[in-house]
Amino acid sequence: MGIKYQQNYQVPFYESDAFKKMRISSLLAVALQISGEQSTALGRSDVWVFERYGLFWAVIEYELTIHRLPEFNEKITIETEATSYNKFFCYRNFSFLDENGEVLVEIRSTWVLMDKATRKLTVYWMKLLILMNLKKYQKFHVLINSVKLTNLVMLKKLFILSVFQH
C-alpha cells in the first residue's frame, strides 16, 4: 500500500444536481484534484512530471461503489491512496466519507503514464512510484456491486480535464 492522503471538502452548489446530490462527474473531478494535490505534497506534481520528463497521467478505468451521494453543502472527507502498480498500470483508491466517518462513495481507478511526444504508454515508473511506497503487482480486489465505467479515458489536468467537465 502507498501513502494515504486526505482532505476535507464541502460540496458547492455548482457540483450538485437538481436534487442537491453531488454529480458523478463532480466526484471524479474532485478525486482527480485530490490525487494531484497528493502528488504535489510528495514533491512530484503533475507539472513537475510533465516539465521534467514530458509525461502525463491518464485514467483508463473507474470503478465506483456508491452507498450514498454527498449532498449540497455537506462536509465530507476525501481519502486517496495509490495502492499498487505493475509494468503498465498504477492503481489508486478514493473514499468519500461523511462527518461521522461513514463511507459514502468508493472509487477504484487505473492509471497509465503517457509520453507527450509519442502519445504512447511509458514504463518509466520506478523513480515516480518509489516515493509512494507501492508494492509491485498488487492489484486491488474487484467490487461486485459497482458501476463500472470501462471505456472512459480521461487525460489528467494538463490536457483534457476541462473537456470531461467534472
PDB file of C-alpha atoms in Angstrom:
ATOM      1  CA  MET A   1       0.000   0.000   0.000  1.00  0.00           C
ATOM      2  CA  GLY A   2       1.036   3.585  -0.548  1.00  0.00           C
ATOM      3  CA  ILE A   3       0.874   6.758   1.468  1.00  0.00           C
ATOM      4  CA  LYS A   4      -2.650   7.851   2.387  1.00  0.00           C
ATOM      5  CA  TYR A   5      -3.698  11.434   1.806  1.00  0.00           C
ATOM      6  CA  GLN A   6      -6.904  13.116   2.915  1.00  0.00           C
ATOM      7  CA  GLN A   7      -8.590  16.459   2.575  1.00  0.00           C
ATOM      8  CA  ASN A   8     -11.788  17.981   3.915  1.00  0.00           C
ATOM      9  CA  TYR A   9     -14.251  19.264   1.348  1.00  0.00           C
ATOM     10  CA  GLN A  10     -17.633  20.987   1.338  1.00  0.00           C
ATOM     11  CA  VAL A  11     -19.858  20.237  -1.655  1.00  0.00           C
ATOM     12  CA  PRO A  12     -20.591  23.501  -3.522  1.00  0.00           C
ATOM     13  CA  PHE A  13     -23.886  24.260  -5.250  1.00  0.00           C
ATOM     14  CA  TYR A  14     -22.457  24.041  -8.774  1.00  0.00           C
ATOM     15  CA  GLU A  15     -21.368  20.423  -8.186  1.00  0.00           C
ATOM     16  CA  SER A  16     -24.901  19.380  -7.233  1.00  0.00           C
ATOM     17  CA  ASP A  17     -27.843  18.287  -9.341  1.00  0.00           C
ATOM     18  CA  ALA A  18     -31.486  19.400  -9.072  1.00  0.00           C
ATOM     19  CA  PHE A  19     -31.957  17.001  -6.128  1.00  0.00           C
ATOM     20  CA  LYS A  20     -28.993  18.511  -4.221  1.00  0.00           C
ATOM     21  CA  LYS A  21     -26.890  15.367  -4.808  1.00  0.00           C
ATOM     22  CA  MET A  22     -23.288  15.649  -5.934  1.00  0.00           C
ATOM     23  CA  ARG A  23     -22.957  14.751  -9.616  1.00  0.00           C
ATOM     24  CA  ILE A  24     -20.816  11.744 -10.535  1.00  0.00           C
ATOM     25  CA  SER A  25     -18.762  13.923 -12.864  1.00  0.00           C
ATOM     26  CA  SER A  26     -18.019  16.178  -9.879  1.00  0.00           C
ATOM     27  CA  LEU A  27     -16.998  13.180  -7.763  1.00  0.00           C
ATOM     28  CA  LEU A  28     -14.467  12.201 -10.409  1.00  0.00           C
ATOM     29  CA  ALA A  29     -13.203  15.763 -10.827  1.00  0.00           C
ATOM     30  CA  VAL A  30     -12.639  16.171  -7.093  1.00  0.00           C
ATOM     31  CA  ALA A  31     -10.916  12.779  -6.969  1.00  0.00           C
ATOM     32  CA  LEU A  32      -8.524  13.910  -9.719  1.00  0.00           C
ATOM     33  CA  GLN A  33      -7.879  17.162  -7.901  1.00  0.00           C
ATOM     34  CA  ILE A  34      -7.070  15.359  -4.643  1.00  0.00           C
ATOM     35  CA  SER A  35      -4.699  12.920  -6.364  1.00  0.00           C
ATOM     36  CA  GLY A  36      -2.885  15.867  -7.932  1.00  0.00           C
ATOM     37  CA  GLU A  37      -2.607  17.571  -4.557  1.00  0.00           C
ATOM     38  CA  GLN A  38      -1.091  14.429  -3.052  1.00  0.00           C
ATOM     39  CA  SER A  39       1.475  14.282  -5.859  1.00  0.00           C
ATOM     40  CA  THR A  40       2.338  17.922  -5.199  1.00  0.00           C
ATOM     41  CA  ALA A  41       2.700  17.237  -1.461  1.00  0.00           C
ATOM     42  CA  LEU A  42       5.116  14.402  -2.311  1.00  0.00           C
ATOM     43  CA  GLY A  43       7.190  16.736  -4.482  1.00  0.00           C
ATOM     44  CA  ARG A  44       6.087  15.109  -7.751  1.00  0.00           C
ATOM     45  CA  SER A  45       3.356  17.393  -9.045  1.00  0.00           C
ATOM     46  CA  ASP A  46       1.723  16.856 -12.430  1.00  0.00           C
ATOM     47  CA  VAL A  47       3.542  19.928 -13.724  1.00  0.00           C
ATOM     48  CA  TRP A  48       6.893  18.642 -12.412  1.00  0.00           C
ATOM     49  CA  VAL A  49       6.426  15.239 -14.080  1.00  0.00           C
ATOM     50  CA  PHE A  50       5.375  16.884 -17.328  1.00  0.00           C
ATOM     51  CA  GLU A  51       8.127  19.507 -17.442  1.00  0.00           C
ATOM     52  CA  ARG A  52      10.912  17.194 -16.311  1.00  0.00           C
ATOM     53  CA  TYR A  53      10.024  14.020 -18.226  1.00  0.00           C
ATOM     54  CA  GLY A  54       7.364  15.011 -20.767  1.00  0.00           C
ATOM     55  CA  LEU A  55       4.952  12.549 -19.148  1.00  0.00           C
ATOM     56  CA  PHE A  56       1.355  12.864 -18.007  1.00  0.00           C
ATOM     57  CA  TRP A  57      -1.136  10.656 -16.185  1.00  0.00           C
ATOM     58  CA  ALA A  58      -4.246   9.300 -17.889  1.00  0.00           C
ATOM     59  CA  VAL A  59      -7.097   7.490 -16.155  1.00  0.00           C
ATOM     60  CA  ILE A  60      -8.230   4.477 -18.171  1.00  0.00           C
ATOM     61  CA  GLU A  61     -10.779   2.947 -15.823  1.00  0.00           C
ATOM     62  CA  TYR A  62     -13.001   3.896 -12.902  1.00  0.00           C
ATOM     63  CA  GLU A  63     -14.988   1.557 -10.705  1.00  0.00           C
ATOM     64  CA  LEU A  64     -17.445   3.287  -8.378  1.00  0.00           C
ATOM     65  CA  THR A  65     -19.360   1.931  -5.421  1.00  0.00           C
ATOM     66  CA  ILE A  66     -21.950   4.482  -4.349  1.00  0.00           C
ATOM     67  CA  HIS A  67     -23.517   3.929  -0.943  1.00  0.00           C
ATOM     68  CA  ARG A  68     -24.954   7.449  -0.875  1.00  0.00           C
ATOM     69  CA  LEU A  69     -24.080  10.533  -2.888  1.00  0.00           C
ATOM     70  CA  PRO A  70     -22.826  13.532  -0.916  1.00  0.00           C
ATOM     71  CA  GLU A  71     -25.281  16.419  -0.844  1.00  0.00           C
ATOM     72  CA  PHE A  72     -25.011  20.146  -1.438  1.00  0.00           C
ATOM     73  CA  ASN A  73     -23.228  21.922   1.424  1.00  0.00           C
ATOM     74  CA  GLU A  74     -22.317  18.626   3.114  1.00  0.00           C
ATOM     75  CA  LYS A  75     -18.884  18.484   4.719  1.00  0.00           C
ATOM     76  CA  ILE A  76     -17.009  15.386   3.638  1.00  0.00           C
ATOM     77  CA  THR A  77     -13.509  13.969   3.831  1.00  0.00           C
ATOM     78  CA  ILE A  78     -11.857  12.541   0.752  1.00  0.00           C
ATOM     79  CA  GLU A  79      -9.098   9.993   1.213  1.00  0.00           C
ATOM     80  CA  THR A  80      -6.849   8.628  -1.505  1.00  0.00           C
ATOM     81  CA  GLU A  81      -4.032   6.155  -1.753  1.00  0.00           C
ATOM     82  CA  ALA A  82      -2.013   4.817  -4.655  1.00  0.00           C
ATOM     83  CA  THR A  83      -2.166   1.124  -3.783  1.00  0.00           C
ATOM     84  CA  SER A  84      -0.030  -0.770  -6.299  1.00  0.00           C
ATOM     85  CA  TYR A  85       1.434  -0.869  -9.772  1.00  0.00           C
ATOM     86  CA  ASN A  86       2.815  -3.174 -12.436  1.00  0.00           C
ATOM     87  CA  LYS A  87       4.777  -2.556 -15.631  1.00  0.00           C
ATOM     88  CA  PHE A  88       1.933  -0.639 -17.284  1.00  0.00           C
ATOM     89  CA  PHE A  89      -0.667   0.379 -14.697  1.00  0.00           C
ATOM     90  CA  CYS A  90      -0.938   2.158 -11.382  1.00  0.00           C
ATOM     91  CA  TYR A  91      -3.947   1.591  -9.115  1.00  0.00           C
ATOM     92  CA  ARG A  92      -5.411   4.290  -6.864  1.00  0.00           C
ATOM     93  CA  ASN A  93      -8.337   4.162  -4.446  1.00  0.00           C
ATOM     94  CA  PHE A  94     -10.517   7.007  -3.197  1.00  0.00           C
ATOM     95  CA  SER A  95     -13.027   7.094  -0.331  1.00  0.00           C
ATOM     96  CA  PHE A  96     -15.564   9.859   0.274  1.00  0.00           C
ATOM     97  CA  LEU A  97     -16.589   9.924   3.953  1.00  0.00           C
ATOM     98  CA  ASP A  98     -19.293  11.865   5.785  1.00  0.00           C
ATOM     99  CA  GLU A  99     -18.655  13.747   9.034  1.00  0.00           C
ATOM    100  CA  ASN A 100     -19.279  10.559  11.038  1.00  0.00           C
ATOM    101  CA  GLY A 101     -16.670   8.629   9.060  1.00  0.00           C
ATOM    102  CA  GLU A 102     -19.243   6.586   7.135  1.00  0.00           C
ATOM    103  CA  VAL A 103     -18.170   5.672   3.609  1.00  0.00           C
ATOM    104  CA  LEU A 104     -20.348   7.406   1.018  1.00  0.00           C
ATOM    105  CA  VAL A 105     -18.501   6.586  -2.200  1.00  0.00           C
ATOM    106  CA  GLU A 106     -15.573   4.332  -3.055  1.00  0.00           C
ATOM    107  CA  ILE A 107     -13.647   4.746  -6.286  1.00  0.00           C
ATOM    108  CA  ARG A 108     -11.071   2.356  -7.665  1.00  0.00           C
ATOM    109  CA  SER A 109      -9.089   3.724 -10.584  1.00  0.00           C
ATOM    110  CA  THR A 110      -6.497   2.503 -13.049  1.00  0.00           C
ATOM    111  CA  TRP A 111      -3.917   4.957 -14.365  1.00  0.00           C
ATOM    112  CA  VAL A 112      -1.245   4.928 -17.042  1.00  0.00           C
ATOM    113  CA  LEU A 113       1.700   7.211 -17.549  1.00  0.00           C
ATOM    114  CA  MET A 114       1.900   8.516 -21.104  1.00  0.00           C
ATOM    115  CA  ASP A 115       4.644  10.190 -23.094  1.00  0.00           C
ATOM    116  CA  LYS A 116       3.647  13.550 -24.571  1.00  0.00           C
ATOM    117  CA  ALA A 117       5.884  13.220 -27.621  1.00  0.00           C
ATOM    118  CA  THR A 118       4.842   9.705 -28.664  1.00  0.00           C
ATOM    119  CA  ARG A 119       1.332   9.650 -27.145  1.00  0.00           C
ATOM    120  CA  LYS A 120       2.114   6.107 -26.006  1.00  0.00           C
ATOM    121  CA  LEU A 121       2.250   4.414 -22.632  1.00  0.00           C
ATOM    122  CA  THR A 122       5.575   4.600 -20.913  1.00  0.00           C
ATOM    123  CA  VAL A 123       7.063   2.120 -18.493  1.00  0.00           C
ATOM    124  CA  TYR A 124       9.140   4.807 -16.785  1.00  0.00           C
ATOM    125  CA  TRP A 125       7.642   4.087 -13.364  1.00  0.00           C
ATOM    126  CA  MET A 126      10.211   3.314 -10.768  1.00  0.00           C
ATOM    127  CA  LYS A 127      11.512   6.779  -9.887  1.00  0.00           C
ATOM    128  CA  LEU A 128       7.988   8.177  -9.626  1.00  0.00           C
ATOM    129  CA  LEU A 129       6.370   5.312  -7.718  1.00  0.00           C
ATOM    130  CA  ILE A 130       9.107   4.529  -5.222  1.00  0.00           C
ATOM    131  CA  LEU A 131       8.077   7.719  -3.412  1.00  0.00           C
ATOM    132  CA  MET A 132       4.616   6.328  -2.734  1.00  0.00           C
ATOM    133  CA  ASN A 133       5.898   3.069  -1.160  1.00  0.00           C
ATOM    134  CA  LEU A 134       3.896   0.961  -3.567  1.00  0.00           C
ATOM    135  CA  LYS A 135       4.138  -2.789  -3.887  1.00  0.00           C
ATOM    136  CA  LYS A 136       4.667  -4.160  -7.345  1.00  0.00           C
ATOM    137  CA  TYR A 137       1.898  -6.301  -8.911  1.00  0.00           C
ATOM    138  CA  GLN A 138      -0.525  -5.975  -6.026  1.00  0.00           C
ATOM    139  CA  LYS A 139      -3.907  -5.280  -7.571  1.00  0.00           C
ATOM    140  CA  PHE A 140      -6.971  -4.283  -5.561  1.00  0.00           C
ATOM    141  CA  HIS A 141      -9.993  -6.524  -5.132  1.00  0.00           C
ATOM    142  CA  VAL A 142     -12.847  -6.059  -7.579  1.00  0.00           C
ATOM    143  CA  LEU A 143     -16.113  -4.898  -6.055  1.00  0.00           C
ATOM    144  CA  ILE A 144     -19.143  -6.833  -7.279  1.00  0.00           C
ATOM    145  CA  ASN A 145     -21.953  -4.282  -6.859  1.00  0.00           C
ATOM    146  CA  SER A 146     -20.396  -1.324  -8.569  1.00  0.00           C
ATOM    147  CA  VAL A 147     -20.865   0.861 -11.584  1.00  0.00           C
ATOM    148  CA  LYS A 148     -18.005   0.259 -13.979  1.00  0.00           C
ATOM    149  CA  LEU A 149     -17.038   2.929 -16.470  1.00  0.00           C
ATOM    150  CA  THR A 150     -14.645   0.784 -18.513  1.00  0.00           C
ATOM    151  CA  ASN A 151     -14.372   2.792 -21.695  1.00  0.00           C
ATOM    152  CA  LEU A 152     -13.760   6.115 -20.009  1.00  0.00           C
ATOM    153  CA  VAL A 153     -10.384   7.515 -20.926  1.00  0.00           C
ATOM    154  CA  MET A 154      -9.599  10.842 -19.397  1.00  0.00           C
ATOM    155  CA  LEU A 155      -6.353  12.721 -19.529  1.00  0.00           C
ATOM    156  CA  LYS A 156      -5.288  14.372 -16.315  1.00  0.00           C
ATOM    157  CA  LYS A 157      -5.407  18.133 -15.632  1.00  0.00           C
ATOM    158  CA  LEU A 158      -2.739  19.237 -18.087  1.00  0.00           C
ATOM    159  CA  PHE A 159      -4.722  18.162 -21.123  1.00  0.00           C
ATOM    160  CA  ILE A 160      -8.407  17.331 -21.369  1.00  0.00           C
ATOM    161  CA  LEU A 161      -9.700  17.799 -17.838  1.00  0.00           C
ATOM    162  CA  SER A 162     -11.999  20.606 -18.903  1.00  0.00           C
ATOM    163  CA  VAL A 163     -13.500  18.507 -21.711  1.00  0.00           C
ATOM    164  CA  PHE A 164     -14.747  15.892 -19.231  1.00  0.00           C
ATOM    165  CA  GLN A 165     -16.455  18.764 -17.362  1.00  0.00           C
ATOM    166  CA  HIS A 166     -16.160  17.231 -13.871  1.00  0.00           C
TER     167      HIS A 166
END
